[in-house]
Short mmCIF file of C-alpha atoms in Angstrom, two decimals:
data_model
loop_
_atom_site.label_atom_id
_atom_site.label_comp_id
_atom_site.label_asym_id
_atom_site.label_seq_id
_atom_site.Cartn_x
_atom_site.Cartn_y
_atom_site.Cartn_z
CA UNK A 1327 -10.81 -4.74 -22.06
CA UNK A 1328 -7.54 -4.65 -24.03
CA UNK A 1329 -7.09 -1.73 -26.42
CA UNK A 1330 -4.78 -1.07 -29.34
CA UNK A 1331 -2.39 0.58 -26.85
CA UNK A 1332 -2.24 -2.53 -24.66
CA UNK A 1333 1.08 -4.43 -24.98
CA UNK A 1334 0.85 -7.83 -26.66
CA UNK A 1335 0.06 -10.49 -24.09
CA UNK A 1336 -1.11 -7.98 -21.52
CA UNK A 1337 -4.19 -8.81 -19.46
CA UNK A 1338 -6.34 -7.64 -16.60
CA UNK A 1339 -7.92 -10.13 -14.23
CA UNK A 1340 -10.22 -9.38 -11.31
CA UNK A 1341 -10.51 -11.85 -8.45
CA UNK A 1342 -12.24 -11.67 -5.10
CA UNK A 1343 -10.67 -12.34 -1.73
CA UNK A 1344 -12.73 -13.69 1.17
CA UNK A 1345 -15.43 -14.76 -1.27
CA UNK A 1346 -18.84 -15.35 0.31
CA UNK A 1347 -18.11 -13.29 3.43
CA UNK A 1348 -19.01 -9.74 4.44
CA UNK A 1349 -15.33 -8.88 3.96
CA UNK A 1350 -15.18 -9.91 0.28
CA UNK A 1351 -13.06 -7.47 -1.71
CA UNK A 1352 -11.65 -7.21 -5.24
CA UNK A 1353 -8.05 -7.88 -6.27
CA UNK A 1354 -6.88 -6.66 -9.68
CA UNK A 1355 -4.05 -8.49 -11.47
CA UNK A 1356 -2.46 -6.45 -14.24
CA UNK A 1357 -0.07 -8.46 -16.37
CA UNK A 1358 2.18 -6.79 -18.93
CA UNK A 1359 2.94 -9.96 -20.86
CA UNK A 1360 6.67 -9.35 -20.30
CA UNK A 1361 9.00 -10.65 -17.62
CA UNK A 1362 9.64 -8.33 -14.70
CA UNK A 1363 8.99 -7.63 -11.04
CA UNK A 1364 5.76 -8.35 -9.20
CA UNK A 1365 4.47 -5.33 -7.30
CA UNK A 1366 1.46 -5.21 -4.99
CA UNK A 1367 -0.21 -1.91 -4.06
CA UNK A 1368 -2.78 -1.91 -1.27
CA UNK A 1369 -5.26 0.75 -0.14
CA UNK A 1370 -8.12 0.77 2.33
CA UNK A 1371 -6.58 -1.26 5.14
CA UNK A 1372 -8.15 1.50 7.22
CA UNK A 1373 -11.47 2.65 5.83
CA UNK A 1374 -11.16 6.28 6.93
CA UNK A 1375 -7.85 6.88 5.12
CA UNK A 1376 -9.43 8.24 1.98
CA UNK A 1377 -6.44 9.19 -0.16
CA UNK A 1378 -5.02 5.68 0.12
CA UNK A 1379 -7.97 3.78 -1.25
CA UNK A 1380 -8.86 6.46 -3.80
CA UNK A 1381 -5.31 6.43 -5.15
CA UNK A 1382 -5.32 2.64 -5.30
CA UNK A 1383 -8.58 2.77 -7.27
CA UNK A 1384 -6.74 4.86 -9.87
CA UNK A 1385 -3.71 2.57 -9.89
CA UNK A 1386 -5.92 -0.42 -10.68
CA UNK A 1387 -6.38 1.13 -14.16
CA UNK A 1388 -2.66 1.44 -14.88
CA UNK A 1389 -0.96 -0.21 -17.81
CA UNK A 1390 2.57 -1.41 -17.18
CA UNK A 1391 5.44 -2.08 -19.55
CA UNK A 1392 6.82 -5.17 -17.82
CA UNK A 1393 6.15 -7.45 -14.88
CA UNK A 1394 2.91 -7.81 -12.94
CA UNK A 1395 1.00 -5.31 -10.81
CA UNK A 1396 -1.46 -6.48 -8.16
CA UNK A 1397 -3.82 -3.86 -6.77
CA UNK A 1398 -6.09 -4.30 -3.75
CA UNK A 1399 -7.87 -0.92 -3.61
CA UNK A 1400 -10.20 -1.58 -0.67
CA UNK A 1401 -8.55 -4.14 1.56
CA UNK A 1402 -11.15 -3.59 4.28
CA UNK A 1403 -14.15 -2.91 2.05
CA UNK A 1404 -16.67 -2.79 4.90
CA UNK A 1405 -14.66 -0.12 6.70
CA UNK A 1406 -14.24 1.85 3.47
CA UNK A 1407 -18.00 1.74 2.88
CA UNK A 1408 -18.64 3.07 6.40
CA UNK A 1409 -15.76 5.57 6.42
CA UNK A 1410 -14.28 4.19 9.63
CA UNK A 1411 -10.88 2.78 10.58
CA UNK A 1412 -12.50 -0.63 11.10
CA UNK A 1413 -16.10 -1.62 11.78
CA UNK A 1414 -17.50 -2.57 15.15
CA UNK A 1415 -16.63 -6.17 15.97
CA UNK A 1416 -13.63 -6.24 13.63
CA UNK A 1417 -10.01 -6.28 14.68
CA UNK A 1418 -7.78 -3.59 13.19
CA UNK A 1419 -6.70 -5.17 9.88
CA UNK A 1420 -3.30 -3.52 10.25
CA UNK A 1421 -2.69 -5.70 13.31
CA UNK A 1422 -3.95 -9.00 11.86
CA UNK A 1423 -0.85 -10.25 10.05
CA UNK A 1424 1.76 -12.72 11.37
CA UNK A 1425 4.10 -11.58 14.13
CA UNK A 1426 6.43 -14.58 13.84
CA UNK A 1427 7.84 -16.67 11.00
CA UNK A 1428 5.62 -19.61 11.96
CA UNK A 1429 2.59 -17.51 12.88
CA UNK A 1430 -0.63 -17.16 10.93
CA UNK A 1431 -2.76 -14.16 10.09
CA UNK A 1432 -5.75 -13.69 12.40
CA UNK A 1433 -8.76 -13.58 10.08
CA UNK A 1434 -9.86 -15.08 6.80
CA UNK A 1435 -9.41 -11.74 5.05
CA UNK A 1436 -5.91 -11.16 6.40
CA UNK A 1437 -4.94 -14.76 5.65
CA UNK A 1438 -6.05 -14.41 2.03
CA UNK A 1439 -4.22 -11.10 1.60
CA UNK A 1440 -1.06 -12.64 3.05
CA UNK A 1441 -1.47 -15.74 0.90
CA UNK A 1442 -1.73 -13.48 -2.17
CA UNK A 1443 1.80 -12.21 -1.48
CA UNK A 1444 3.08 -15.78 -1.44
CA UNK A 1445 1.00 -17.08 -4.34
CA UNK A 1446 2.18 -14.39 -6.76
CA UNK A 1447 5.76 -14.20 -5.41
CA UNK A 1448 5.43 -10.49 -4.76
CA UNK A 1449 8.75 -8.62 -4.90
CA UNK A 1450 7.58 -5.17 -3.77
CA UNK A 1451 4.69 -4.04 -1.57
CA UNK A 1452 3.38 -0.49 -1.14
CA UNK A 1453 0.66 -0.06 1.49
CA UNK A 1454 -1.14 3.30 1.17
CA UNK A 1455 -2.11 4.89 4.50
CA UNK A 1456 -2.84 8.27 6.10
CA UNK A 1457 -2.09 9.82 9.48
CA UNK A 1458 -4.02 12.58 11.21
CA UNK A 1459 -0.93 14.68 11.97
CA UNK A 1460 2.49 15.36 10.49
CA UNK A 1461 5.14 12.97 11.79
CA UNK A 1462 7.62 15.83 12.20
CA UNK A 1463 5.28 17.50 14.68
CA UNK A 1464 4.46 14.46 16.81
CA UNK A 1465 5.73 11.13 15.54
CA UNK A 1466 4.78 9.42 18.81
CA UNK A 1467 1.07 9.90 18.10
CA UNK A 1468 0.87 10.00 14.29
CA UNK A 1469 3.14 9.14 11.38
CA UNK A 1470 1.37 11.17 8.69
CA UNK A 1471 3.74 12.41 5.98
CA UNK A 1472 6.20 9.53 6.26
CA UNK A 1473 7.48 6.47 4.46
CA UNK A 1474 8.04 3.51 6.78
CA UNK A 1475 10.04 0.67 5.24
CA UNK A 1476 11.27 -2.72 6.34
CA UNK A 1477 15.06 -2.45 6.02
CA UNK A 1478 16.95 -3.70 2.99
CA UNK A 1479 19.43 -1.78 0.86
CA UNK A 1480 17.29 -1.83 -2.29
CA UNK A 1481 14.15 -0.82 -0.36
CA UNK A 1482 15.97 2.09 1.26
CA UNK A 1483 17.25 3.27 -2.12
CA UNK A 1484 13.76 3.48 -3.63
CA UNK A 1485 12.25 4.81 -0.39
CA UNK A 1486 14.82 7.61 -0.27
CA UNK A 1487 14.11 8.45 -3.89
CA UNK A 1488 10.38 8.77 -3.13
CA UNK A 1489 10.87 10.91 -0.02
CA UNK A 1490 13.42 13.20 -1.70
CA UNK A 1491 11.06 13.70 -4.65
CA UNK A 1492 8.17 14.61 -2.35
CA UNK A 1493 10.21 16.97 -0.20
CA UNK A 1494 11.67 18.85 -3.15
CA UNK A 1495 8.27 20.49 -3.64
CA UNK A 1496 7.46 21.16 0.05
CA UNK A 1497 8.78 24.38 1.61
CA UNK A 1498 7.35 24.07 5.14
CA UNK A 1499 9.74 21.94 7.20
CA UNK A 1500 7.15 20.17 9.38
CA UNK A 1501 5.15 19.14 6.29
CA UNK A 1502 8.09 17.32 4.74
CA UNK A 1503 8.08 13.52 4.59
CA UNK A 1504 10.16 11.53 7.05
CA UNK A 1505 11.94 8.30 6.18
CA UNK A 1506 11.32 5.79 8.98
CA UNK A 1507 12.15 2.14 9.49
CA UNK A 1508 10.18 -0.85 10.77
CA UNK A 1509 6.43 -0.83 10.11
CA UNK A 1510 4.44 -1.76 13.20
CA UNK A 1511 4.22 -5.41 14.22
CA UNK A 1512 1.09 -7.09 12.93
CA UNK A 1513 0.95 -4.89 9.84
CA UNK A 1514 0.95 -6.31 6.33
CA UNK A 1515 4.13 -4.44 5.45
CA UNK A 1516 6.03 -5.67 8.51
CA UNK A 1517 5.02 -9.31 8.01
CA UNK A 1518 5.78 -9.17 4.29
CA UNK A 1519 9.23 -7.69 4.81
CA UNK A 1520 10.27 -9.68 7.86
CA UNK A 1521 8.92 -13.13 7.04
CA UNK A 1522 8.52 -13.26 3.25
CA UNK A 1523 11.50 -11.16 2.14
CA UNK A 1524 9.27 -8.72 0.25
CA UNK A 1525 10.68 -5.22 -0.25
CA UNK A 1526 7.89 -3.47 1.58
CA UNK A 1527 6.88 -0.08 2.87
CA UNK A 1528 3.93 1.93 4.18
CA UNK A 1529 3.40 5.32 2.57
CA UNK A 1530 1.57 7.76 4.85
CA UNK A 1531 0.09 11.07 3.77
CA UNK A 1532 -1.41 13.50 6.29
CA UNK A 1533 -5.14 14.15 6.43
CA UNK A 1534 -4.49 17.79 7.35
CA UNK A 1535 -3.61 18.39 3.68
CA UNK A 1536 -6.30 18.67 1.01
CA UNK A 1537 -7.53 15.45 -0.54
CA UNK A 1538 -6.20 16.48 -3.96
CA UNK A 1539 -2.72 17.04 -2.49
CA UNK A 1540 -2.77 13.71 -0.68
CA UNK A 1541 -3.93 11.87 -3.80
CA UNK A 1542 -1.14 13.48 -5.76
CA UNK A 1543 1.44 12.35 -3.19
CA UNK A 1544 0.15 8.78 -3.16
CA UNK A 1545 0.11 8.52 -6.94
CA UNK A 1546 3.54 10.12 -7.31
CA UNK A 1547 4.97 7.64 -4.82
CA UNK A 1548 3.43 4.72 -6.73
CA UNK A 1549 4.71 6.11 -10.03
CA UNK A 1550 8.24 6.53 -8.67
CA UNK A 1551 8.22 2.95 -7.39
CA UNK A 1552 7.00 1.56 -10.69
CA UNK A 1553 9.30 3.83 -12.68
CA UNK A 1554 12.31 2.73 -10.63
CA UNK A 1555 11.51 -0.85 -11.58
CA UNK A 1556 11.11 -0.04 -15.27
CA UNK A 1557 7.39 -0.83 -15.17
CA UNK A 1558 6.00 2.61 -16.01
#
């Protein structure tokens, strides 16, 4: 509910995607009441990547000073509930999004997530993920501790700012974040950047760090993004 500290015209709306299915999940729409960018932050695409969905749950309670913030904390709610990457019989949600400009997402859930980007004219997308190893140790098998963006000059500028901020507090070289390009095909971030023109990136922490450290990284990255846009 609005409080005395809530900007005039601000509102919080909760909607459900994939209503009436086992994959139903909540979308939070935080409006500042002032003109500005539209940012979407997603967690829980993989249900065993704990820091991502826990951080997104915190972000859903943010107040912003301008623009609109969409938060999908548990994109794959069934997988989150079971603590698995995706449940038996499901396709990996991070491979369910369009792989061509005329293509469609594979499932009702992925179609509704993708439609949300278009419906709200999302400008920026941050997809919170985790890898099981540090990318600087073995990037061919895991991209933990990295930011993977779809190339554009403005996306690179913010992405570099996030990575530099993270690395300034990390002394061990292999634990530092890497700045990578081109999210994997079929991912939400890749489809959003390539086919919708959204400034998009995946932010990956590493599950070898403590949960509190990973949460801190995820939230700092979200705060830097929003702060760069004058929203926080």
